[in-house]
Every structure is written in C-alpha cells, then in structure tokens.
Coordinates of C-alpha atoms in Angstrom, one line a residue:
Chain A
G1 CA -43.1 -34.9 59.6
Q2 CA -42.4 -37.2 62.4
N3 CA -43.2 -40.8 62.2
I4 CA -42.8 -44.0 64.2
D5 CA -43.7 -47.3 62.5
Q6 CA -44.2 -50.7 64.2
P7 CA -46.3 -53.7 63.4
T8 CA -49.9 -53.6 64.6
E9 CA -50.0 -57.1 65.9
M10 CA -47.8 -60.2 66.4
T11 CA -48.4 -63.7 67.6
A12 CA -45.9 -66.0 69.3
T13 CA -45.7 -69.2 71.2
E14 CA -45.0 -69.5 74.9
G15 CA -41.3 -70.3 75.5
A16 CA -40.3 -68.9 72.1
I17 CA -38.5 -65.7 71.0
V18 CA -40.1 -62.7 69.3
Q19 CA -38.6 -59.6 67.8
I20 CA -40.7 -56.4 67.5
N21 CA -39.3 -53.8 65.1
C22 CA -39.6 -50.1 65.1
T23 CA -38.5 -47.6 62.5
Y24 CA -38.6 -43.9 63.0
Q25 CA -38.2 -40.5 61.3
T26 CA -38.1 -37.6 63.8
S27 CA -36.8 -34.1 64.0
G28 CA -33.7 -34.8 66.2
F29 CA -33.0 -37.8 68.4
N30 CA -32.4 -37.9 72.1
G31 CA -33.0 -41.6 72.7
L32 CA -35.5 -44.4 72.0
F33 CA -37.8 -45.9 74.6
W34 CA -39.7 -49.2 74.8
Y35 CA -42.7 -49.4 77.1
Q36 CA -45.0 -52.3 77.9
Q37 CA -48.8 -51.7 78.3
H38 CA -51.2 -54.4 79.5
A39 CA -54.8 -53.9 78.5
G40 CA -56.5 -51.3 80.6
E41 CA -53.4 -50.3 82.3
A42 CA -50.7 -47.5 82.1
P43 CA -47.5 -47.9 80.0
T44 CA -44.5 -49.0 82.0
F45 CA -40.9 -48.5 81.1
L46 CA -38.9 -51.3 79.6
S47 CA -35.7 -49.9 78.0
Y48 CA -33.9 -46.8 76.8
N49 CA -31.3 -46.7 74.0
V50 CA -29.4 -43.6 73.1
L51 CA -26.2 -45.2 71.6
D52 CA -26.1 -47.8 68.9
G53 CA -26.0 -51.4 70.0
L54 CA -27.8 -53.9 72.2
E55 CA -29.0 -53.3 75.7
E56 CA -29.8 -56.5 77.6
K57 CA -32.1 -56.7 80.7
G58 CA -33.1 -60.1 81.7
R59 CA -35.4 -61.7 79.1
F60 CA -35.7 -58.4 77.3
S61 CA -33.1 -56.8 75.0
S62 CA -33.4 -53.7 72.9
F63 CA -31.2 -52.7 69.9
L64 CA -30.7 -49.4 68.2
S65 CA -29.2 -48.3 64.9
R66 CA -29.3 -44.5 64.6
S67 CA -28.0 -44.4 61.1
K68 CA -30.9 -46.7 59.9
G69 CA -33.5 -45.1 62.2
Y70 CA -34.3 -48.6 63.5
S71 CA -34.8 -50.4 66.8
Y72 CA -36.0 -53.7 67.9
L73 CA -37.2 -55.2 71.1
L74 CA -36.3 -58.9 71.6
L75 CA -38.3 -61.0 74.1
K76 CA -36.9 -64.4 75.0
E77 CA -38.5 -67.3 76.8
L78 CA -42.0 -65.9 76.3
Q79 CA -44.5 -66.2 79.1
M80 CA -48.2 -65.7 79.0
K81 CA -47.9 -62.6 81.1
D82 CA -45.9 -61.0 78.2
S83 CA -49.2 -60.7 76.3
A84 CA -49.4 -56.9 76.1
S85 CA -48.9 -54.0 73.7
Y86 CA -45.3 -52.8 73.2
L87 CA -44.9 -49.1 72.5
C88 CA -41.9 -47.6 70.8
A89 CA -41.2 -43.9 71.4
V90 CA -38.5 -41.5 70.3
M91 CA -37.4 -38.4 72.2
D92 CA -37.1 -35.6 69.7
S93 CA -34.9 -32.4 69.6
N94 CA -37.4 -30.7 72.0
Y95 CA -37.1 -33.6 74.5
Q96 CA -40.7 -34.6 73.8
L97 CA -41.6 -38.2 73.2
I98 CA -43.1 -39.2 69.8
W99 CA -45.0 -42.5 70.1
G100 CA -45.7 -45.3 67.8
A101 CA -49.2 -46.8 67.8
G102 CA -47.9 -49.9 69.6
T103 CA -47.6 -53.6 68.7
K104 CA -50.1 -55.9 70.3
L105 CA -48.3 -59.2 71.2
I106 CA -50.5 -62.3 71.6
I107 CA -48.8 -65.3 73.3
K108 CA -50.3 -68.7 72.6
P109 CA -49.7 -71.8 74.8
Chain B
I1 CA -46.1 -43.9 98.2
A2 CA -48.2 -43.7 95.1
G3 CA -46.0 -42.2 92.3
I4 CA -48.7 -40.6 90.1
T5 CA -52.4 -40.5 90.9
Q6 CA -55.2 -39.5 88.6
A7 CA -58.8 -38.7 89.4
P8 CA -61.4 -39.7 88.5
T9 CA -60.8 -43.2 87.2
S10 CA -63.6 -42.9 84.8
Q11 CA -66.3 -40.4 83.9
I12 CA -69.3 -40.0 81.6
L13 CA -69.9 -36.4 80.7
A14 CA -72.6 -34.6 78.7
A15 CA -71.3 -32.6 75.8
G16 CA -70.9 -28.9 76.6
R17 CA -70.0 -29.5 80.2
R18 CA -66.8 -28.4 81.8
M19 CA -64.5 -31.1 83.3
T20 CA -61.2 -31.1 85.2
L21 CA -59.0 -34.2 85.3
R22 CA -56.7 -34.2 88.3
C23 CA -53.1 -35.4 88.4
T24 CA -50.7 -35.4 91.3
Q25 CA -47.1 -36.8 91.6
D26 CA -44.9 -37.3 94.6
M27 CA -41.6 -37.9 92.9
R28 CA -40.7 -34.2 92.7
H29 CA -40.2 -34.4 88.9
N30 CA -40.1 -31.0 87.2
A31 CA -41.6 -32.2 83.9
M32 CA -45.2 -33.3 83.6
Y33 CA -47.3 -34.3 80.6
W34 CA -50.9 -35.0 79.5
Y35 CA -51.5 -37.6 76.8
R36 CA -54.6 -39.0 75.2
Q37 CA -54.7 -42.5 73.9
D38 CA -57.2 -43.6 71.2
L39 CA -57.5 -47.0 69.6
G40 CA -55.1 -47.5 66.7
L41 CA -53.2 -44.3 67.5
G42 CA -50.1 -43.7 69.5
L43 CA -50.1 -41.6 72.7
R44 CA -50.6 -38.0 71.7
L45 CA -49.3 -35.1 73.7
I46 CA -51.9 -32.6 74.7
H47 CA -50.0 -30.2 77.0
Y48 CA -46.8 -30.3 79.0
S49 CA -45.0 -28.4 81.7
N50 CA -41.2 -28.4 82.1
T51 CA -41.3 -26.8 85.5
A52 CA -43.8 -25.3 88.0
G53 CA -45.2 -22.1 86.6
T54 CA -44.7 -22.9 82.9
T55 CA -46.8 -24.8 80.4
G56 CA -46.6 -25.6 76.7
K57 CA -48.8 -27.0 73.9
G58 CA -48.3 -30.4 72.5
E59 CA -49.6 -32.1 69.4
V60 CA -53.4 -31.9 70.1
P61 CA -54.0 -28.9 72.5
D62 CA -57.3 -27.6 71.1
G63 CA -60.2 -27.7 73.6
Y64 CA -57.9 -28.3 76.6
S65 CA -56.1 -26.1 79.1
V66 CA -53.6 -26.8 81.9
S67 CA -52.1 -25.1 84.9
R68 CA -49.0 -25.8 87.0
A69 CA -49.2 -23.9 90.2
N70 CA -46.8 -26.2 92.0
T71 CA -44.5 -29.1 91.3
D72 CA -46.9 -31.8 92.4
D73 CA -50.2 -31.0 90.6
F74 CA -51.0 -30.7 86.9
P75 CA -54.8 -30.5 86.2
L76 CA -56.2 -30.8 82.7
T77 CA -59.4 -28.9 82.0
L78 CA -61.9 -29.4 79.2
A79 CA -63.8 -26.1 79.0
S80 CA -66.7 -27.4 76.9
A81 CA -66.5 -31.1 76.2
V82 CA -67.2 -32.6 72.8
P83 CA -67.7 -36.3 71.8
S84 CA -64.3 -36.3 70.0
Q85 CA -62.7 -35.9 73.4
T86 CA -63.8 -39.3 74.4
S87 CA -60.5 -41.1 75.1
V88 CA -58.3 -42.5 77.8
Y89 CA -56.2 -39.7 79.4
F90 CA -52.8 -40.4 80.9
C91 CA -50.8 -38.0 83.0
A92 CA -47.0 -38.6 83.3
S93 CA -44.0 -37.1 84.9
G94 CA -40.5 -37.1 83.6
D95 CA -37.2 -37.9 85.4
S96 CA -34.7 -35.3 84.1
V97 CA -31.7 -37.6 84.7
S98 CA -32.9 -40.8 83.0
N99 CA -35.5 -39.2 80.7
E100 CA -37.9 -41.9 81.7
Q101 CA -41.6 -41.0 81.9
F102 CA -43.8 -42.4 84.7
F103 CA -47.5 -42.8 84.0
G104 CA -50.5 -42.5 86.1
P105 CA -53.3 -45.1 85.9
G106 CA -55.4 -43.1 83.4
T107 CA -58.8 -41.6 83.3
R108 CA -61.4 -43.1 80.9
L109 CA -63.6 -40.2 79.7
T110 CA -66.8 -40.6 77.6
V111 CA -68.5 -37.5 76.3
L112 CA -72.0 -38.1 75.1

C-alpha cells in the first residue's frame, strides 16, 4: 500500500529553527511536495523536490532522499505566522498526489 | 482574477438530499481534482479529471459523481447525502508544467 508518515504535532519557539520530517512508501515517485495550511484555509504550495538534495527558498528549505524515502522541511527564524499545518505529499506513478495527515506546528513566543 | 472559486462556502444538508458543489478555475489548467479533508486524515482524492470530457475515480469515490463539460468547471454531486460525507471539500487544479496543485477555498459540508 501507499503510506506517508509525518509527526502529528510539533512545538517550537519564535526565532528558532524546526525540522518536520516525512517518510513515504508509494507506488512510483514523481516528486514530493510540501504545502502549508492555516486553520480554516486552503493548502498553499511551499516546495517541490524531484531530485535528491536541498532546495532553499528564503526561510524555508526542503530536502529529499529518494533512496531512503525521506524528506524534511526546515523552517528558520520562526515567526508566529508560521503556526499552521504542514502537509507532505508524494506524486505517484499515476501523477496523483498521496497526502500525509499533516503536521500541526505550534509556535510559542 | 480569482484562481479557483468554490460554492457554497458552507452548507448544512439533510441526509438523503442531493447536493452539487461547484468549482470553477480561470487558469486554463487541464487537470482538476476533488478532495475531502477530515480531522486526523490526509487529503483524500474523490475524483479527478485530466482534461475536459474525461473523469476518473480516486481513493474514495463512492457516493460522489463528477462531470467535466469544459476546462473551467468541475462540479461534484452527492446523489443522496449521508452523515459520513460531512467533511471539508477542496477543489484543485493542476499545472502540467510544474505539477503544482492550486486549491480553492473549500466547502464545509455538514450532513445531518
């Protein structure tokens, strides 16, 4: 079967760094996405990795290891507005997205 | 303009009633999707359409139907609503170049 695992909830302090991990087992791989979802809102795109390595975009970075079925999202210089759920999704061999349940990130002052 | 719009924003529905959730995009994306999101679960694909005139079943299609008469519109119909269909429904469209999916604001549906 297909499976995406990520922690249910994490807590971090404003100004700090947090790493959200995602492991996956899917039928085929055509890229891994990270989305941000604030409570009551729609998911919005953060990053896309299809090759191994680190992709940096401002305060957010995403890493992929295809051989390990593993990715992480790194958030630096945390701000209160970063409090949200972070969704990991893998595009399978049919180009459909398989979604993790999301990690709720709580930022404390 | 708007990107993706969904209507209604929220709805309370009696069990057994028929309901159509509307979705319209203005980005000319070929691919469109309907997901439901329930607490503690990831987004689950209900139906999808890779291009106008074609549709396919996702992970949880039972009790739902879709149509894709043109590129812009992708309505989702619940023929006879049941309480287990209480959920937040998101419509999305997919950019075939970047593979990114763009989401509408969602419809909160409660079936009593």
